[in-house]
XYZ file of C-alpha atoms in Angstrom:
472
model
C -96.222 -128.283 105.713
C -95.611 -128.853 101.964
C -91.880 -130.486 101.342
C -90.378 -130.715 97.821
C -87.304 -132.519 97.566
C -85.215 -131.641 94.158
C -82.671 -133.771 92.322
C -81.081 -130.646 89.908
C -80.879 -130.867 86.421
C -77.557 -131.747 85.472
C -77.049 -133.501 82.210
C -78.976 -131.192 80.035
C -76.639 -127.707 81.556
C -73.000 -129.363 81.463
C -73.100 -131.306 78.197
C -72.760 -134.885 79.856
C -73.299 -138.459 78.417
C -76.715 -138.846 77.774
C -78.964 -141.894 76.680
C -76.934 -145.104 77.596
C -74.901 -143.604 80.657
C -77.451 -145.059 83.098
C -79.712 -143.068 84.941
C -80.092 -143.554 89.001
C -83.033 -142.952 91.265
C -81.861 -140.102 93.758
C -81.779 -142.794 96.555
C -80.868 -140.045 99.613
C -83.645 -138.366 98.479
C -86.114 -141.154 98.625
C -84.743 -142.176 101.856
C -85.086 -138.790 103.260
C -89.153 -138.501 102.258
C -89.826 -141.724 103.169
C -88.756 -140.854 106.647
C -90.660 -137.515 106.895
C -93.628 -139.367 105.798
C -93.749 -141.720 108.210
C -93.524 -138.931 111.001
C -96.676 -137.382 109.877
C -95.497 -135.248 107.287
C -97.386 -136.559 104.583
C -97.540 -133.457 101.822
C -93.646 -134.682 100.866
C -92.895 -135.160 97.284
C -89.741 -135.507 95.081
C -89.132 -133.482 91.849
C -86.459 -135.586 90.044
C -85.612 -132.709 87.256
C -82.914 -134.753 86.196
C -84.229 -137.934 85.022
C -87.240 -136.012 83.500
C -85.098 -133.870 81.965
C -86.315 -130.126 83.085
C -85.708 -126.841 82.922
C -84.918 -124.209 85.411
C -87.896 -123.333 83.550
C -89.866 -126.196 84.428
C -88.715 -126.944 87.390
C -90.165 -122.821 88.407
C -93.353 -123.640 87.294
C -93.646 -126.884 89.327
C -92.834 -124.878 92.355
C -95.216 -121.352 91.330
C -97.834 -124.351 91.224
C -97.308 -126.425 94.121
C -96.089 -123.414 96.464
C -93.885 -125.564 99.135
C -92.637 -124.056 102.192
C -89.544 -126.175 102.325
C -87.635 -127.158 99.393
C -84.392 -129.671 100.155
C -81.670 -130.006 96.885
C -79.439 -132.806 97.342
C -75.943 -132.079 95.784
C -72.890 -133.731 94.751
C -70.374 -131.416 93.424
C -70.682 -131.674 89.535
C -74.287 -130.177 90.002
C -74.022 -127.391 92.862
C -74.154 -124.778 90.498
C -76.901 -125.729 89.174
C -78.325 -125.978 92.644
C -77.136 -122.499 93.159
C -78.861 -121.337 89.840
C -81.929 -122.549 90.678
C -82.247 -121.913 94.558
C -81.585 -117.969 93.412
C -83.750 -118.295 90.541
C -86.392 -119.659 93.493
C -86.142 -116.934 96.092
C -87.089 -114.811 93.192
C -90.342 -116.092 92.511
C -90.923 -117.862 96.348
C -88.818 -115.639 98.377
C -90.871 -117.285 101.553
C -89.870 -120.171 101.495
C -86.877 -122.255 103.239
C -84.131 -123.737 100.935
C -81.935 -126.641 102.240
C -79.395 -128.429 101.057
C -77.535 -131.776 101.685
C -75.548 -134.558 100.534
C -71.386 -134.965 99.284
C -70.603 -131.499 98.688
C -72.400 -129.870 101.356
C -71.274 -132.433 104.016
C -67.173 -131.636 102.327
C -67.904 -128.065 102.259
C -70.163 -126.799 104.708
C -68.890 -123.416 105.711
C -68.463 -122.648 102.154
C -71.671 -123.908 101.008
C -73.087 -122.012 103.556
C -71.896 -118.585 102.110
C -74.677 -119.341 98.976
C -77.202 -116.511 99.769
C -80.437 -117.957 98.350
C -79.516 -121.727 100.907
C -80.701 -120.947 104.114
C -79.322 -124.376 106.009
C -77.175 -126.719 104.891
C -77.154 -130.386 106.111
C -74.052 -132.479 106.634
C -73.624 -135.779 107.348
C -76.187 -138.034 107.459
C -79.734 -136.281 106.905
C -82.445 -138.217 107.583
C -82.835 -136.972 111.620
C -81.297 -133.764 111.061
C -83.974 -132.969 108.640
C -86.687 -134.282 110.967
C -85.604 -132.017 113.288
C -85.626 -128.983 111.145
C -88.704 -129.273 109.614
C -90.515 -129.735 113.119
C -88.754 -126.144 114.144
C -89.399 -124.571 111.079
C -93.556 -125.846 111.454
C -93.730 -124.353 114.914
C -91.452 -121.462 114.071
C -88.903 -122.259 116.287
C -85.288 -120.158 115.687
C -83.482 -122.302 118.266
C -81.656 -124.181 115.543
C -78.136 -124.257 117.772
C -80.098 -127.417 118.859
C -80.251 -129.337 115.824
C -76.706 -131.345 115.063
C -75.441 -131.649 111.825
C -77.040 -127.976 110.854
C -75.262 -125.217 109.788
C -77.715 -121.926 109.749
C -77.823 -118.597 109.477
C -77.988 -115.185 111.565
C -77.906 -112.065 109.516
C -74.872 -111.872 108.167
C -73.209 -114.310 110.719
C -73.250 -118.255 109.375
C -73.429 -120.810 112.238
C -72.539 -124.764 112.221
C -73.010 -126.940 115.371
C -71.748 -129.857 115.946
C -71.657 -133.451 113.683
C -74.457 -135.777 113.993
C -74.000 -139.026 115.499
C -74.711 -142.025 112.755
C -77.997 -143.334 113.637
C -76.939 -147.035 114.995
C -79.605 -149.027 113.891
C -80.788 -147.892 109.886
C -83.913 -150.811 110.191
C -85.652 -147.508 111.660
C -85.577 -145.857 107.975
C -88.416 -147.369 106.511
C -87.731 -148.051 102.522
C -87.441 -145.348 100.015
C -90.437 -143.842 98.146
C -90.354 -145.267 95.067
C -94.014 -144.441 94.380
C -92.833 -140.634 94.569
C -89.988 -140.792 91.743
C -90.409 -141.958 87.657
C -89.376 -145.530 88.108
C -90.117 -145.950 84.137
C -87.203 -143.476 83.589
C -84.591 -144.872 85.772
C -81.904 -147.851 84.070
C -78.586 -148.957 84.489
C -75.474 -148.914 82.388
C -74.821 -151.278 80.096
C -71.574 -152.342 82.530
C -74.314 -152.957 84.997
C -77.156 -154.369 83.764
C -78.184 -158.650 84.148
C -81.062 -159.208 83.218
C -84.338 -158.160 81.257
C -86.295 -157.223 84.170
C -87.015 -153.342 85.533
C -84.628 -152.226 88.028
C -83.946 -150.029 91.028
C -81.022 -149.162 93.097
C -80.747 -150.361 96.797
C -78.083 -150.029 99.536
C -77.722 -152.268 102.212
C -75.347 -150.777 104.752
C -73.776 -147.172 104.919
C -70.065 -146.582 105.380
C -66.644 -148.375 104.321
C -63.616 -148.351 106.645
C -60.657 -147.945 104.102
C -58.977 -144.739 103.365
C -58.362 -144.388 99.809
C -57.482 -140.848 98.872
C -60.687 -140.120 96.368
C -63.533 -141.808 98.027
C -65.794 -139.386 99.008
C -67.506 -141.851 100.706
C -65.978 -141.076 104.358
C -66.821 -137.114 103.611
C -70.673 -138.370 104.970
C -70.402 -141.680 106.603
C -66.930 -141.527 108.013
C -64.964 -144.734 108.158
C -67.550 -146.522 109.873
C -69.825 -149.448 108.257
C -73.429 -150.010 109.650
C -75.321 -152.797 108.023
C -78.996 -153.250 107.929
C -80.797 -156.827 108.994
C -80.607 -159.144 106.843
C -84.489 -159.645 106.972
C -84.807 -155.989 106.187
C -83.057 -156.045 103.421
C -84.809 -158.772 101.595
C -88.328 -157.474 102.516
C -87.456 -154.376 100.543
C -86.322 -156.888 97.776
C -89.607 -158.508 97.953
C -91.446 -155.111 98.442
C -90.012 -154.004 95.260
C -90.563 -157.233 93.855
C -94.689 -157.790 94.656
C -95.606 -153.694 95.038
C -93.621 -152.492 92.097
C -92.642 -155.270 89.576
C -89.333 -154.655 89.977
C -86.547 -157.468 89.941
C -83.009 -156.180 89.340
C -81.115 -154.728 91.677
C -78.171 -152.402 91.163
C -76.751 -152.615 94.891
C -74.742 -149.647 96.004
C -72.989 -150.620 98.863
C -69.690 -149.407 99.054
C -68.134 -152.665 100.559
C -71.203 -155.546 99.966
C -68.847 -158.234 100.299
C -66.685 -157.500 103.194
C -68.395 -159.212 105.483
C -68.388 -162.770 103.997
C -71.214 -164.291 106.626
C -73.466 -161.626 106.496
C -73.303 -161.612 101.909
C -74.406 -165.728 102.675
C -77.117 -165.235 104.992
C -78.517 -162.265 102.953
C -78.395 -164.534 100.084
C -79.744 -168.281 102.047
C -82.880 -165.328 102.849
C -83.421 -164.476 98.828
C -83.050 -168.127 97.801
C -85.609 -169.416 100.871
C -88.070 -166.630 99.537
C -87.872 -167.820 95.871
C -87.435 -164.678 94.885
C -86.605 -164.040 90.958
C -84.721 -161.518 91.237
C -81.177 -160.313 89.466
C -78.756 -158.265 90.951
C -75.050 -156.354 90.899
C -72.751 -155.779 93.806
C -69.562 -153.706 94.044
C -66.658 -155.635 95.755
C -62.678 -154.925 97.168
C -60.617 -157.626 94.909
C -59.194 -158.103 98.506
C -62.743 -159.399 100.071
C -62.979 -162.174 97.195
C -61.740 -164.975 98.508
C -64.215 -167.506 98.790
C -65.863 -169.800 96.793
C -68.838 -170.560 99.060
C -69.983 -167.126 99.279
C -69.671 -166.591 95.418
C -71.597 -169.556 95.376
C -74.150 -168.300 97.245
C -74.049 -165.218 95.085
C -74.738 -166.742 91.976
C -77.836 -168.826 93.490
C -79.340 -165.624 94.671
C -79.250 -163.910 91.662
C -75.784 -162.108 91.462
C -75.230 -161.261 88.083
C -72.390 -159.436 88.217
C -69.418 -158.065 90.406
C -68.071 -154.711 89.561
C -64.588 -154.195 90.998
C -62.713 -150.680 91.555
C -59.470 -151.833 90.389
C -58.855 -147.993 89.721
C -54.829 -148.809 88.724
C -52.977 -151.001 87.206
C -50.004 -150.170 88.824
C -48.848 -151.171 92.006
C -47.045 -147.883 92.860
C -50.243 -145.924 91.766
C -52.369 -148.230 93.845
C -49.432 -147.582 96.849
C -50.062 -143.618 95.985
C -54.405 -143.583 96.140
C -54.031 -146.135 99.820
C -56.242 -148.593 98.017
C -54.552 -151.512 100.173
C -54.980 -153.636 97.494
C -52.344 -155.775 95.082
C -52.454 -156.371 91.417
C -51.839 -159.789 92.507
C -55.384 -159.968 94.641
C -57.650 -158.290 91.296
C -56.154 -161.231 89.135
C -57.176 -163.946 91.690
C -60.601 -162.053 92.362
C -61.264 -161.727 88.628
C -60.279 -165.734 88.360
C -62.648 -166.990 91.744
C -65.259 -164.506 90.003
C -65.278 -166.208 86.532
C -65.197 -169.599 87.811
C -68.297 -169.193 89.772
C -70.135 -168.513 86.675
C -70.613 -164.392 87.509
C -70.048 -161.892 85.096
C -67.332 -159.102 86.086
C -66.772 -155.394 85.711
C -64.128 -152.837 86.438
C -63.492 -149.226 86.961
C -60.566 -147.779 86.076
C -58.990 -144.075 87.112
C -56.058 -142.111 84.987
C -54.496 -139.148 85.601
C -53.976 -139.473 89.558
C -51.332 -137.844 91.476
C -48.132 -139.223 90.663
C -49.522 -140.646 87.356
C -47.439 -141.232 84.377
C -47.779 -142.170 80.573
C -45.552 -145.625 81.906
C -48.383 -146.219 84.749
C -51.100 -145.345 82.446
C -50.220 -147.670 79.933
C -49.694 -150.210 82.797
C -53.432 -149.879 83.919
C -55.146 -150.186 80.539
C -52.931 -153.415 79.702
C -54.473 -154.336 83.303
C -58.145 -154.039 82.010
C -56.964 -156.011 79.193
C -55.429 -158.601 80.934
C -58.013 -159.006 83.436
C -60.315 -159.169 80.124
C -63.534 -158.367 82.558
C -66.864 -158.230 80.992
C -67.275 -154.682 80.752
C -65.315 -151.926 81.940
C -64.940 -148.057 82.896
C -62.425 -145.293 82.499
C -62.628 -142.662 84.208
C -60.780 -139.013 84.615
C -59.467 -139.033 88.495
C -61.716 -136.442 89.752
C -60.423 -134.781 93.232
C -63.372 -134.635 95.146
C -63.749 -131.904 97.839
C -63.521 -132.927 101.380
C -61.194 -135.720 99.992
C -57.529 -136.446 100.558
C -56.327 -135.935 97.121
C -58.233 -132.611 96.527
C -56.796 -131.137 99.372
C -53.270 -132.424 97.912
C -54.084 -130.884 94.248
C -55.420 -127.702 96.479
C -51.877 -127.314 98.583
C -50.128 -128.393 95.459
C -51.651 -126.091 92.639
C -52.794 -129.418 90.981
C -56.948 -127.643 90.029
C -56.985 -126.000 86.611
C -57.185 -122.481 86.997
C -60.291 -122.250 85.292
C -62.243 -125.113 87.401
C -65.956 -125.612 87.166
C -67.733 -127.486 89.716
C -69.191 -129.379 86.797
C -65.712 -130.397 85.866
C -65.880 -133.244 88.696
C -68.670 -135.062 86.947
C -66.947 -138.156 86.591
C -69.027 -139.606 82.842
C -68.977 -135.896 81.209
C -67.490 -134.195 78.365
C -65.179 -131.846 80.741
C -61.949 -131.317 80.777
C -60.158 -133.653 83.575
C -60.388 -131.371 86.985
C -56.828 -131.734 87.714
C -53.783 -130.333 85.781
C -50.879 -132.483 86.983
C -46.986 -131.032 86.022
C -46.440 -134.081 83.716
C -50.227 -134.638 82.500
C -51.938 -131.830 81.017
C -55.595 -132.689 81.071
C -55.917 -133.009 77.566
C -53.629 -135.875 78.205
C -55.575 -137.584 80.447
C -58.580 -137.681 78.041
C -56.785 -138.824 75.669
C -55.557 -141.753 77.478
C -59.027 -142.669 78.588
C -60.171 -142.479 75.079
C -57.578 -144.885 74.473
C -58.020 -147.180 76.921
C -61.512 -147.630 76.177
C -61.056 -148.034 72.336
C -58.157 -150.841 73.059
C -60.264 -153.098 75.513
C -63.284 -153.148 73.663
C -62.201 -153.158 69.782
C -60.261 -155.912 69.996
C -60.806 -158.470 67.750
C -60.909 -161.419 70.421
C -63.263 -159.319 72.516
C -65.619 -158.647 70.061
C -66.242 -162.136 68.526
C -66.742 -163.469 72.153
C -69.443 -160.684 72.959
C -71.427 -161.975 69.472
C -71.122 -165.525 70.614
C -72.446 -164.243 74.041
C -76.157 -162.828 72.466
C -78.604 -165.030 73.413
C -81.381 -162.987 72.821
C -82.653 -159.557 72.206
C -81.629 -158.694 75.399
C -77.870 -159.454 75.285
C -78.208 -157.520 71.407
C -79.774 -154.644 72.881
C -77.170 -154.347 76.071
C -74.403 -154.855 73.426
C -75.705 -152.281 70.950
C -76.160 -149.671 74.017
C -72.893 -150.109 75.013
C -71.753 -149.252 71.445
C -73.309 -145.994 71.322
C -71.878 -145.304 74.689
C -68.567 -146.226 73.428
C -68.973 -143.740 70.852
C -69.845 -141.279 73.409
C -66.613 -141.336 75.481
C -64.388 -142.087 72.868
């Protein structure tokens, strides 16, 4: 059996922020082949067409010349189409073969999904064993697929889903992504997230977050459950990345790493006892930064820097999205953060439900208040299978003339929702100004000089630039 697994071309189609944006290794994908592989299935490869920047064009003649009999498309929203586009454009010129999808907007919108002619099953929830189990029936031409969990198929005209997938209990049984399959040289990290000069990769080290906040898509594909992996097996794919590939700075992207504050200190006594030279970034609650030992700990083990969703600055915003979180708790988190001697980061969201120019104004003079390192504005973007898209759905709240590239979060589209108050033009606007306020002022600017050290520091500052320019 020949597998190709295809991260879609996204950037290129839609217009999006290209150059200093960051660029990710498809880490479900990776996960995914390195699992097949290690059941036998050894002819698996990954086709990352956005990081190398293909064409439908080019990413047909890959497939006339390899020939696979299973292609698998991972998909978050902002790039279905494009999935779509090519998957047609692919039954076309392979009409044999089997097309399957998976990931965030398949797992929010199966049924729907399922209704694309040229996808023949879609995946949701997590993949790894569901795929497994559909490439073994698919090899020994088994139809039985009503036996497969977390499958949604196809007969005739009639589309069939079965039943959710259990979470697998234990993830030490996924052996480490692939990276020898994807263009490590291509993939980098934002400016807002990158520590040091050495080459990076991205890394999770559990699956799931238990809160409820109304745009986290996160729950869509590992419900509200949080599964951790051993600490050990964490930090040998630290040191396999660190010995195998040269690669020593981790973007970590957990969606809760420091919830659990024993765990984050053991994890980190394993990466000091190791010696390992290695940098890395964590995203955090404001609420699960509380203690000075574990930041501490952080700091010895190579944390960098702490990016926070902050998301509002305004408690009755905060109240609206079910963040659980105060104002009060991101100033103290920002403060314990500092002191410890790690940078900071924050991500910011305008134009939610119930937002106002008063509320909006009250969240960028948070960012500048909380004067983090860096930080990030973006256009709420009502994901499907979330709480607040189903709100803007009931409510009338999507433009009329919605893309699914419209819910690419760093693009040039218009803001997906059109709110009675906030036209979308709005919106943009405000994020326009909020990044122009935080990071042209005077005071901020003369301490980011006085922070270049060396050509490193010049070169993250003078990336960020032209990404300021970008989105402003």
């Amino acid at each position: 059996m020949k597998i190709i697994f295809i991260n879609p071309p996204f950037t290129n189609y839609v217009g999006g922020i290209k150059g200093y944006g960051g660029k990710s290794m498809p880490l479900n994908l990776t996960y995914l082949a390195s699992y097949l592989i290690s059941k036998g299935y050894e002819n698996t490869s990954i086709l990352d067409a956005e990081a190398l920047e293909l064409s439908y064009e080019q990413v047909l003649e890959h497939i006339k010349k390899e020939d696979p009999d299973i292609i698998g498309f991972t998909s978050p929203t902002p790039s279905f189409q494009q999935v779509v586009d090519l998957s047609n454009l692919i039954k076309q010129q392979n009409p044999h073969v089997k097309i399957i999808i998976g990931g965030p907007h398949s797992s929010a919108l199966p049924l729907d999904t399922a209704k694309e002619p040229s996808l023949d099953f879609v995946c949701f929830g997590e993949g790894e064993l569901t795929m497994l189990e559909l490439v073994e029936f698919i090899e020994k031409g088994r139809t039985d697929y009503d036996k497969i969990d977390g499958l949604i198929y196809k007969e005739g005209e009639k589309i069939i889903q079965n039943k959710q997938r259990k979470l697998t209990e234990n993830l030490d049984i996924f052996p480490f992504p692939v990276r020898n399959l994807v263009p490590r040289h291509l993939y980098y990290p934002p400016p807002t997230k990158s520590v040091s000069d050495k080459k990076g990769t991205s890394m999770v080290t559990s699956r799931g977050c238990p809160f409820n906040c109304t745009y986290c898509v996160a729950k869509v594909v590992w419900t509200r459950r949080v599964r951790y992996r051993s600490v050990k097996n964490v930090v040998d794919e630290m040191e396999e990345c660190v010995n195998k590939y040269n690669l020593g700075e981790f973007n970590i992207h957990d969606e809760l790493f420091t919830a659990n504050e024993k765990r984050v200190i053991e994890l980190c006594k394993e990466i000091i006892n190791r010696k390992l030279d290695v940098g890395w970034v964590c995203m955090a609650r404001v609420d699960t930064i509380h203690s000075k030992e574990m930041l501490e700990y952080m700091k010895k083990a190579g944390c960098g820097k702490i990016v926070f969703g902050f998301e509002s600055g305004s408690q009755k915003i905060l109240d609206l999205m079910k963040k659980g979180t105060t104002v009060e708790q991101a100033i103290r988190a920002v403060k314990l953060v500092k002191e410890s001697g790690i940078k900071t980061s924050g991500n910011f969201m305008l134009g939610n439900i119930g937002e106002t120019l008063e509320t909006m104004r009250e969240t960028i003079d948070m960012a500048k208040k909380l004067n983090t390192d860096t930080i990030a504005f973006f256009q709420t973007s009502p994901y499907p299978g979330t709480e607040i898209y189903y709100t803007a759905l009931e409510k009338g709240y999507l433009r009329k003339d919605i893309q699914w590239k419209d819910f690419a979060l760093l693009s040039k589209t218009a803001p997906a929702l059109n709110l009675p108050n906030l036209p979308p033009e709005e919106v943009a606007k405000w994020v326009k100004k909020g990044y122009k306020e935080f990071y042209l002022r005077p005071s901020y600017i003369l301490n980011q000089i006085a922070c270049i050290k060396n050509w490193r520091d010049a070169k993250r500052m003078w990336q960020g630039i032209k990404l300021l320019v970008q989105v402003s």
